[in-house]
Tab-separated table of C-alpha atoms in Angstrom:
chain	number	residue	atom	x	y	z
A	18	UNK	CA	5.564	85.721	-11.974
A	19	UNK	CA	7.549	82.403	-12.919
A	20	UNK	CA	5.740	79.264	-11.602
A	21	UNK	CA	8.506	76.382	-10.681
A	22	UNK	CA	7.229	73.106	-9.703
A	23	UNK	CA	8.654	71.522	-7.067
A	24	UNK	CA	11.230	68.434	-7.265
A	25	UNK	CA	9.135	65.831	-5.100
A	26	UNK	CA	5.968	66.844	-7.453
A	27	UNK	CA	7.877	66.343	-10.460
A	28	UNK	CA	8.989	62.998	-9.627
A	29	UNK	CA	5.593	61.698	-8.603
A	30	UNK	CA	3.602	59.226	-10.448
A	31	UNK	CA	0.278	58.056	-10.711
A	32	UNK	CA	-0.450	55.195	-8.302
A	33	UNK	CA	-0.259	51.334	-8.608
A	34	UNK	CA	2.372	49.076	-10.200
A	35	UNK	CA	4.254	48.820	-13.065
A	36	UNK	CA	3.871	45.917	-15.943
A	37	UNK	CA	7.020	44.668	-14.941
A	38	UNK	CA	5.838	44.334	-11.742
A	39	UNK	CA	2.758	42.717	-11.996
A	40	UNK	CA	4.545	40.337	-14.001
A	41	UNK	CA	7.577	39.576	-11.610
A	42	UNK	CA	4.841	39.316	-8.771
A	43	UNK	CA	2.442	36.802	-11.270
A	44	UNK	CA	6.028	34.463	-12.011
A	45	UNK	CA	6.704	34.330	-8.281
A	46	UNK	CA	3.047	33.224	-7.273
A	47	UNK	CA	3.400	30.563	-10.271
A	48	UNK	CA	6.461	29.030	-9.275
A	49	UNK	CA	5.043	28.669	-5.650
A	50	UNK	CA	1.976	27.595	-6.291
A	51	UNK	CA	4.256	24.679	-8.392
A	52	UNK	CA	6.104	23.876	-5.646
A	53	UNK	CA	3.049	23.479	-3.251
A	54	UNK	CA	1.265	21.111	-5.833
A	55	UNK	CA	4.415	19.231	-6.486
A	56	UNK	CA	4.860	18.768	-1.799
A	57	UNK	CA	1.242	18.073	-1.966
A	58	UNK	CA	0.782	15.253	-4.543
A	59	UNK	CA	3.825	13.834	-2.777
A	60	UNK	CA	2.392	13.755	0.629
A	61	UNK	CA	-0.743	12.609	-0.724
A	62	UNK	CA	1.150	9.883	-2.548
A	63	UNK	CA	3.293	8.757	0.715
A	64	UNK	CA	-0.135	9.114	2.778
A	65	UNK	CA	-2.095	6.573	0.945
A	66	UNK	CA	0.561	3.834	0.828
A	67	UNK	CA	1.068	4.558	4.549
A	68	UNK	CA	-2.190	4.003	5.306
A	69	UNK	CA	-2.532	0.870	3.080
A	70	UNK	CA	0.821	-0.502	4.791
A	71	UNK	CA	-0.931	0.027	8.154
A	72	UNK	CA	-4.016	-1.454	7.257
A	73	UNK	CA	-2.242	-4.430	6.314
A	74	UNK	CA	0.010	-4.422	9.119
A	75	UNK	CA	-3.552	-4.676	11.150
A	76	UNK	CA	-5.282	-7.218	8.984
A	77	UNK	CA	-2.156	-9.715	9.879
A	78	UNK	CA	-1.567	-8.760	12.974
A	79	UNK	CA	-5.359	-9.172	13.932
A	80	UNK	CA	-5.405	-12.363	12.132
A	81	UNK	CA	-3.209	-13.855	13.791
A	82	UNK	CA	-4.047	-13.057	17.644
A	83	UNK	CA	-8.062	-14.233	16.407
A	84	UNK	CA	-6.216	-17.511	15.497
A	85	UNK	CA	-4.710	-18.100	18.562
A	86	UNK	CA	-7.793	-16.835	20.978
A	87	UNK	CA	-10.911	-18.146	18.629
A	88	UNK	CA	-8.945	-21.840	18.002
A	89	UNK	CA	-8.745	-22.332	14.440
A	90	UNK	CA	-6.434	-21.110	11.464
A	91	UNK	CA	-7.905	-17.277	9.773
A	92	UNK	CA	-6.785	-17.073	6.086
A	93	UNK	CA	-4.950	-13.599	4.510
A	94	UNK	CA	-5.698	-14.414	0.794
A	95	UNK	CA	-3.782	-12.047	-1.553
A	96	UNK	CA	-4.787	-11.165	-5.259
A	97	UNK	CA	-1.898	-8.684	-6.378
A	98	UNK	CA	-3.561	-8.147	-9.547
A	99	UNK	CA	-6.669	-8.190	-8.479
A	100	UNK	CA	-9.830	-5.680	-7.760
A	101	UNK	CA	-13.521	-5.278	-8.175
A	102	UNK	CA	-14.661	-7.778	-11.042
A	103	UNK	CA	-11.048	-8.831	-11.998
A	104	UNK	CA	-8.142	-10.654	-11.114
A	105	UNK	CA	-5.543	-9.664	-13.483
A	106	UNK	CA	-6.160	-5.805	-13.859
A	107	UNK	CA	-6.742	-4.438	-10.712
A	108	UNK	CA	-3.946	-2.552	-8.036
A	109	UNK	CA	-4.589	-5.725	-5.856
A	110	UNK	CA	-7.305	-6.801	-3.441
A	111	UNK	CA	-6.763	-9.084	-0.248
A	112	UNK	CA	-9.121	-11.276	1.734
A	113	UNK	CA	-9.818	-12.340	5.342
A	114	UNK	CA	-11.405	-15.926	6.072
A	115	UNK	CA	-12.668	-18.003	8.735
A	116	UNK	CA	-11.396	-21.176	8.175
A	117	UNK	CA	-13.821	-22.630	11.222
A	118	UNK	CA	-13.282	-26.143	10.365
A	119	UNK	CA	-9.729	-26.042	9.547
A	120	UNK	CA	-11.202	-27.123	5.726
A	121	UNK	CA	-8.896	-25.035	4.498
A	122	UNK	CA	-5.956	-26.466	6.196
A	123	UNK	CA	-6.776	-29.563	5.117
A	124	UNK	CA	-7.418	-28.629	1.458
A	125	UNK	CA	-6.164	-24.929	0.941
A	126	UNK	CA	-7.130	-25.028	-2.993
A	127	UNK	CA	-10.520	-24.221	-1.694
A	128	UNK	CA	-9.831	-20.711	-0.284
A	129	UNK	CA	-9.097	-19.460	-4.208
A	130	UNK	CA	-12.539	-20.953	-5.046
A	131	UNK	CA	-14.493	-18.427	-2.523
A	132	UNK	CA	-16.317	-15.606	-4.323
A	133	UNK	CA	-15.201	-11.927	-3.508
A	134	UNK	CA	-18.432	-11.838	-1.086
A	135	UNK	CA	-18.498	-11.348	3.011
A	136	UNK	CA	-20.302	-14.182	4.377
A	137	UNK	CA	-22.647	-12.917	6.723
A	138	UNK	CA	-23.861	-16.442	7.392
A	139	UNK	CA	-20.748	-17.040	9.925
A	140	UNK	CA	-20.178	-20.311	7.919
A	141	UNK	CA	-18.025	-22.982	8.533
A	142	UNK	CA	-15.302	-21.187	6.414
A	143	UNK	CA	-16.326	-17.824	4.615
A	144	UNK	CA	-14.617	-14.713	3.692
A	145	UNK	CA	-14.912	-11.899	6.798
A	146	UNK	CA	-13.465	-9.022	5.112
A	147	UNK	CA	-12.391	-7.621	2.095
A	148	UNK	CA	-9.453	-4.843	0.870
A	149	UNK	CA	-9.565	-3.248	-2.745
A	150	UNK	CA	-6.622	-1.266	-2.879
A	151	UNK	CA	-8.087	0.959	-5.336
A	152	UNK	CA	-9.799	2.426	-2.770
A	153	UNK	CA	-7.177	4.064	-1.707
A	154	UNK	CA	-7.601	7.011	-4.047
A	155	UNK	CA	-6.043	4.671	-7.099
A	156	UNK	CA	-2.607	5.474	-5.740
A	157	UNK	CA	-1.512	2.405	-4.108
A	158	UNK	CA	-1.205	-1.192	-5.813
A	159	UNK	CA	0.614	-4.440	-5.027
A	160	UNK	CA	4.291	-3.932	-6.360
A	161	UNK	CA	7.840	-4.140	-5.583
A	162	UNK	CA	10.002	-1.343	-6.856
A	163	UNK	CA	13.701	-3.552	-6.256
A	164	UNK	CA	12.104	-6.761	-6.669
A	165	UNK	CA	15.206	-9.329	-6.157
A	166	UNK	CA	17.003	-7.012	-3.530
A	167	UNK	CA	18.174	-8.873	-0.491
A	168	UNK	CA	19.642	-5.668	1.225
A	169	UNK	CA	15.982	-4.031	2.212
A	170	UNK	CA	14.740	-5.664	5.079
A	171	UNK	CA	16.031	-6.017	8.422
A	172	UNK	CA	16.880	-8.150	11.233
A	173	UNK	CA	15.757	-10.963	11.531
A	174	UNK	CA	14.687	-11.030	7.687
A	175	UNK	CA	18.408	-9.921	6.933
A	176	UNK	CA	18.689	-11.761	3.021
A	177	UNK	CA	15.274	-12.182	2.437
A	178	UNK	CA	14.624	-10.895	-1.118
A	179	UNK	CA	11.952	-8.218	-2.094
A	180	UNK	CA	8.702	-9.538	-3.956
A	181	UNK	CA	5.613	-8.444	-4.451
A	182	UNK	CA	4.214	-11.350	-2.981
A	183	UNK	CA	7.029	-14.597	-2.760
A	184	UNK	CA	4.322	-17.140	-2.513
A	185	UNK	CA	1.893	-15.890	-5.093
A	186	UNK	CA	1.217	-18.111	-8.649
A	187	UNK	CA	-1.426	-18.803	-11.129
A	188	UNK	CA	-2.173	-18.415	-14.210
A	189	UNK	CA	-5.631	-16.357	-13.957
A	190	UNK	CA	-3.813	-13.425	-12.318
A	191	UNK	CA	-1.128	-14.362	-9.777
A	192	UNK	CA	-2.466	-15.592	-6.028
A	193	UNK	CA	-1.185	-16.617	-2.176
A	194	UNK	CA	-2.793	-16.993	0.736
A	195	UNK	CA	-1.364	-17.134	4.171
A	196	UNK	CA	-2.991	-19.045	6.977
A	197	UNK	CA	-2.229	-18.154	10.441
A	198	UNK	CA	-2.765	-20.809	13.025
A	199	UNK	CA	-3.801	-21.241	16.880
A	200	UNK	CA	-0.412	-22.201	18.043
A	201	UNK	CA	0.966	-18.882	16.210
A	202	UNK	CA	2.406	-19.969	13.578
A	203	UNK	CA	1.638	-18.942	9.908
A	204	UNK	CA	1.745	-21.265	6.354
A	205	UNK	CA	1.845	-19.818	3.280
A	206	UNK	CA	0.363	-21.374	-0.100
A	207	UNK	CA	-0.050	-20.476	-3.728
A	208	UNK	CA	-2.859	-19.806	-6.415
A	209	UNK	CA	-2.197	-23.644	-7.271
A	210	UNK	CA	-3.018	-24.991	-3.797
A	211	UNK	CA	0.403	-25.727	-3.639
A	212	UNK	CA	2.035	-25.326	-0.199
A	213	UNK	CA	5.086	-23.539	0.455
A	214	UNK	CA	8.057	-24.794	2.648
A	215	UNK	CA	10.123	-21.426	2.425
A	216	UNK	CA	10.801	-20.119	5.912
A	217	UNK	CA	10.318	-16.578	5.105
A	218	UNK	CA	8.517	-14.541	2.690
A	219	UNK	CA	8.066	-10.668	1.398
A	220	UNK	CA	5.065	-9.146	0.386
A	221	UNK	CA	5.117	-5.307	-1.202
A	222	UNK	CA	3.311	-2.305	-1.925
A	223	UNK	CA	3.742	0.845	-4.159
A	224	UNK	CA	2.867	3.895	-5.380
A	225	UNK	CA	1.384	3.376	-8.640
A	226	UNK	CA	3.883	6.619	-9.588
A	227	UNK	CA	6.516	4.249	-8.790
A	228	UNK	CA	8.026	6.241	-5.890
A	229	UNK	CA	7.624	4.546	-3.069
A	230	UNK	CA	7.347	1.239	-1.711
A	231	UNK	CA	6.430	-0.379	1.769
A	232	UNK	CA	7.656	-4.067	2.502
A	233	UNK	CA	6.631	-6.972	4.576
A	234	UNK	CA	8.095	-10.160	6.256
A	235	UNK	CA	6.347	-13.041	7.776
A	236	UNK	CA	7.940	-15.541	9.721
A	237	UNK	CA	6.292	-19.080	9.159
A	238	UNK	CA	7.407	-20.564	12.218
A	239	UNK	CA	6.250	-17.995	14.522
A	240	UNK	CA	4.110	-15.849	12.473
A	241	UNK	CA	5.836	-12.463	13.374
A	242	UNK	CA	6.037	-10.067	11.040
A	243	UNK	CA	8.223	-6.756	10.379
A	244	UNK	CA	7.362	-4.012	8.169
A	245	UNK	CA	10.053	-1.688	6.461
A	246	UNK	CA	9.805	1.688	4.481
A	247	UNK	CA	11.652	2.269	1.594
A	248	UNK	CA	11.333	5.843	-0.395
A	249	UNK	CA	13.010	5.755	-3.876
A	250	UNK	CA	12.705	9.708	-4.212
């Protein structure tokens, strides 16, 4: 007697999947995975310069209400270039000081003279704190990405043109400091000692992919300062 297979046995097949398949599924997976890496280097990237920009914001901000409650000026000193054993090489470092005797009012060439050390001693005028932005997982530095523009920042710092830091100079790796004062008001001088009768200056920070950047203002006469986002993606 004739045996007939059936149609729905004769168009079975083993199980599993087909090269083509495997391979379709393996190029999907790839290009997702890409995209996740590429979302997550960029919010890791955005995240550190946030948090740099906030620390920052805090230093000066804290700075400035000590002066006014404690009685005498506290020092922001700014290396741009600097870091751990240099001052020309580094993503930029930034220091807080005591200046307890208003010495460095008097004679601010001194505060560029102070070793990158926290004096524990609660001298008369000795660094309190002190920021590497390296440590920021090497993805931050000092650095304006439009540096000139007068269209970034806001009101009341509408004009005021983007630098990575306005009142920095020196020849061993630029330098600034900024000295806010009891009666709230903040004066900015240079590497040089020099002091600085512009109203208004910028300071900046950037990705060190060159993405992003985060911008300040200070106010001299009043010390207030404004911070402003700017994303180049």
């Amino acid at each position: 007697m004739p045996h007939f297979v059936s149609p729905a046995k004769r168009e079975q097949r083993p199980g599993g999947f087909t090269l083509v398949e495997v391979l379709v599924v393996m190029a999907i997976i790839g290009v997702t995975t890409g995209l996740a890496l590429v979302a997550y280097e960029a919010v890791g990237r955005r995240g550190a310069l946030q948090s740099a920009a906030f620390e920052l914001q805090g230093v000066l901000g804290t700075a400035r209400t000590r002066a006014a409650s404690v009685g005498h000026p506290v020092w922001v000193v700014f290396y741009p270039a600097g870091g751990r054993g240099t001052l020309s090489t580094g993503n930029g470092a930034f220091l807080v000081v005591e200046d307890r005797q208003s010495a460095f009012a008097r004679n601010p060439r001194g505060l560029f003279a102070l070793p990158f050390t926290v004096d524990a001693s609660g001298g008369t005028g000795g660094v309190s704190a002190i920021f590497y932005l390296e440590d920021y997982g090497k993805k931050v530095r000092f650095g304006a990405l439009t540096p000139g523009s007068t269209d970034e920042f806001g009101a009341p710092f509408v004009g005021l043109a983007v630098q990575t830091c306005s009142f920095c100079a020196g020849t061993d790796g630029p330098s600034g400091a900024m000295g806010f004062y009891p009666d709230g008001s903040a004066r900015f001088v240079d590497g040089t000692g020099r002091w600085i009768s512009t109203t208004n200056q910028s300071l900046a920070f950037s990705s060190t992919q060159g993405r992003d950047q985060y911008l300040f203002a200070i106010s001299g006469p009043s010390g207030y300062m404004a911070t402003f986002s700017s994303d180049q993606t």
